[in-house]
Short mmCIF file of C-alpha atoms in Angstrom, two decimals:
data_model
loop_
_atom_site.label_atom_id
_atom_site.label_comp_id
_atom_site.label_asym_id
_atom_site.label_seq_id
_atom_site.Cartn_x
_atom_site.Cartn_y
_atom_site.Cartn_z
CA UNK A 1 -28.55 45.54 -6.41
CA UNK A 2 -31.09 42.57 -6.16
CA UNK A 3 -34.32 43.00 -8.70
CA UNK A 4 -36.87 44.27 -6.46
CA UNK A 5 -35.57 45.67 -3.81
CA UNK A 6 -35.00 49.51 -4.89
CA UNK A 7 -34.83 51.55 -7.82
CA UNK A 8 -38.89 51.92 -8.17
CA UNK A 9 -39.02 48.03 -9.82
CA UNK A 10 -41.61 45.80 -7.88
CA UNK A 11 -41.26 44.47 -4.51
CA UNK A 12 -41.80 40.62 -3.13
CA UNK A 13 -44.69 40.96 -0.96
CA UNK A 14 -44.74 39.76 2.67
CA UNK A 15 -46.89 36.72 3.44
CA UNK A 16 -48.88 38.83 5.43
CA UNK A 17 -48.87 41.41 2.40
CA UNK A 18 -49.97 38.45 0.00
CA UNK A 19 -52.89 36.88 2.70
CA UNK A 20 -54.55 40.41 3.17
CA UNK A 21 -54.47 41.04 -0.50
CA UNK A 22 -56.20 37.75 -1.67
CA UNK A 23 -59.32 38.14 0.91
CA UNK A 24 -59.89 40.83 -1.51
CA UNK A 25 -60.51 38.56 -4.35
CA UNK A 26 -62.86 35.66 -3.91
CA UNK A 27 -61.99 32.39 -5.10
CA UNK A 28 -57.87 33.24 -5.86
CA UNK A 29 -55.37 31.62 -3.15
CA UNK A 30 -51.71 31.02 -3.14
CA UNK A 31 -49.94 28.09 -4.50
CA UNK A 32 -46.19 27.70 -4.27
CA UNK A 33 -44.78 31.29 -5.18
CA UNK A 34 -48.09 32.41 -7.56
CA UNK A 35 -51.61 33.57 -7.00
CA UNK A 36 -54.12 31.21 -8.83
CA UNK A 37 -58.08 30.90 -9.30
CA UNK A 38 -60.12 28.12 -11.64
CA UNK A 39 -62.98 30.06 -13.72
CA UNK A 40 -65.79 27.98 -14.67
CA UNK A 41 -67.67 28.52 -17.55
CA UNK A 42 -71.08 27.06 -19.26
CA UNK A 43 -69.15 25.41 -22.47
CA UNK A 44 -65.87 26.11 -25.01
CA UNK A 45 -66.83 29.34 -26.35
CA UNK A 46 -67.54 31.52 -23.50
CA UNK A 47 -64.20 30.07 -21.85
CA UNK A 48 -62.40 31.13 -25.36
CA UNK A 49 -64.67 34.61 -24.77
CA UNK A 50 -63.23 35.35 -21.27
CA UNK A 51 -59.55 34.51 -22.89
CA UNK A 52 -59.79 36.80 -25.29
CA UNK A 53 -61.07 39.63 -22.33
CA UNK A 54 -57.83 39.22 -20.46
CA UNK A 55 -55.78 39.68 -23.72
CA UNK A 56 -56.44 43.91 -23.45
CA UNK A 57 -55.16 44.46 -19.56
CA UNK A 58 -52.48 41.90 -19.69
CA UNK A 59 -51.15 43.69 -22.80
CA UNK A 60 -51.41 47.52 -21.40
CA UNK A 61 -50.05 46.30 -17.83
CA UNK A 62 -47.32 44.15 -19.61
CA UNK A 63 -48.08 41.54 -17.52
CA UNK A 64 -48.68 38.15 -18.73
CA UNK A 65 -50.67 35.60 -16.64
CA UNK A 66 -49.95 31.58 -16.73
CA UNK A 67 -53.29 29.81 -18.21
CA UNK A 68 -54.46 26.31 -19.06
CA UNK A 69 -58.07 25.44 -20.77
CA UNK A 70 -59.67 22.36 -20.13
CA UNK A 71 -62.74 22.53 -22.15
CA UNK A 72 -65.19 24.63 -19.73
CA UNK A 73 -62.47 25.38 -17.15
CA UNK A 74 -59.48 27.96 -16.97
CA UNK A 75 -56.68 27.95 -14.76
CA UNK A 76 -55.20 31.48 -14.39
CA UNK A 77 -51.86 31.69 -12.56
CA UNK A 78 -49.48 34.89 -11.73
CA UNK A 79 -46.76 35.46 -10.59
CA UNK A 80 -43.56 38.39 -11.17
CA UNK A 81 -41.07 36.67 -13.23
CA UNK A 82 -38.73 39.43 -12.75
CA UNK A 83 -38.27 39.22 -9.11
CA UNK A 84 -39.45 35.77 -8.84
CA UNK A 85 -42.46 36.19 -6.62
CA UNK A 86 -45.55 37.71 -5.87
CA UNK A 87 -45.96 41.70 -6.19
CA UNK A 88 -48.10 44.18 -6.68
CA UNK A 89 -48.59 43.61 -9.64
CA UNK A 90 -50.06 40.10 -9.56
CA UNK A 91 -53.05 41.60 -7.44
CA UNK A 92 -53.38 44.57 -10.03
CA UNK A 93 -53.65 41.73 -12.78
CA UNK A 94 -55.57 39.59 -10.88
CA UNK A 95 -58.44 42.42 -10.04
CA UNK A 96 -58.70 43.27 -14.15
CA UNK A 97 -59.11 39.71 -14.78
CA UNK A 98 -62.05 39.26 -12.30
CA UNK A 99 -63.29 42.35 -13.70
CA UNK A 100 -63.59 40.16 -17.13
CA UNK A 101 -64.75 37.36 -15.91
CA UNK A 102 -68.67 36.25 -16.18
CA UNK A 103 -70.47 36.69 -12.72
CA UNK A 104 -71.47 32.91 -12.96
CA UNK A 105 -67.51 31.95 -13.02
CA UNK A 106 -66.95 33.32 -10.30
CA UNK A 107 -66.37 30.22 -7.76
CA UNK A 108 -63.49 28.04 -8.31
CA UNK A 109 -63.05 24.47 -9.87
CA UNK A 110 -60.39 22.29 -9.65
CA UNK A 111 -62.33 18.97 -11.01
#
């Protein structure tokens, strides 16, 4: 049996699945085979603050999100490593971490 496809684990989500899930959550769009979003903050700290804030759901969803700091700026990617592509569960992580994040980091940055 392939990961994902029975036996209750998660399922790779349809393009279709994916596009209808992120115009739920403003400022995330799909790269490659993960969900990603920029968060901009004022300075170091309060992008250090919002870190720590995604350590509690990742941790009780087991589900660890890709991230890079650049100073101000964070870069959160997910993806399901276990199937290989986009669930579920990415959008579940994805919601908690918005729910973490500052109202004023809210639009993306890529620069």
């Amino acid at each position: 049996m392939v990961a994902g496809t029975g036996g209750g684990g998660p399922r790779a989500l349809s393009d279709d699945e994916i596009e209808e899930r992120l115009r739920g959550l403003s400022g995330w769009r799909r790269e490659g085979g993960e969900i990603l979003k920029w968060f901009k903050f004022d300075g170091f700290p309060e992008a250090m603050a919002f870190l720590q804030r995604i350590v509690d759901p990742a941790e009780r969803l087991n589900h660890h999100p890709d991230i890079e700091n650049h100073y101000n700026r964070v870069r959160v990617a997910i993806h399901t490593w276990s199937v290989n592509a986009i669930t579920e569960k990415d959008f579940r992580l994805a919601a908690e971490i918005e729910g973490a994040a500052e109202p004023e980091s809210a639009g993306p940055s890529e620069s």
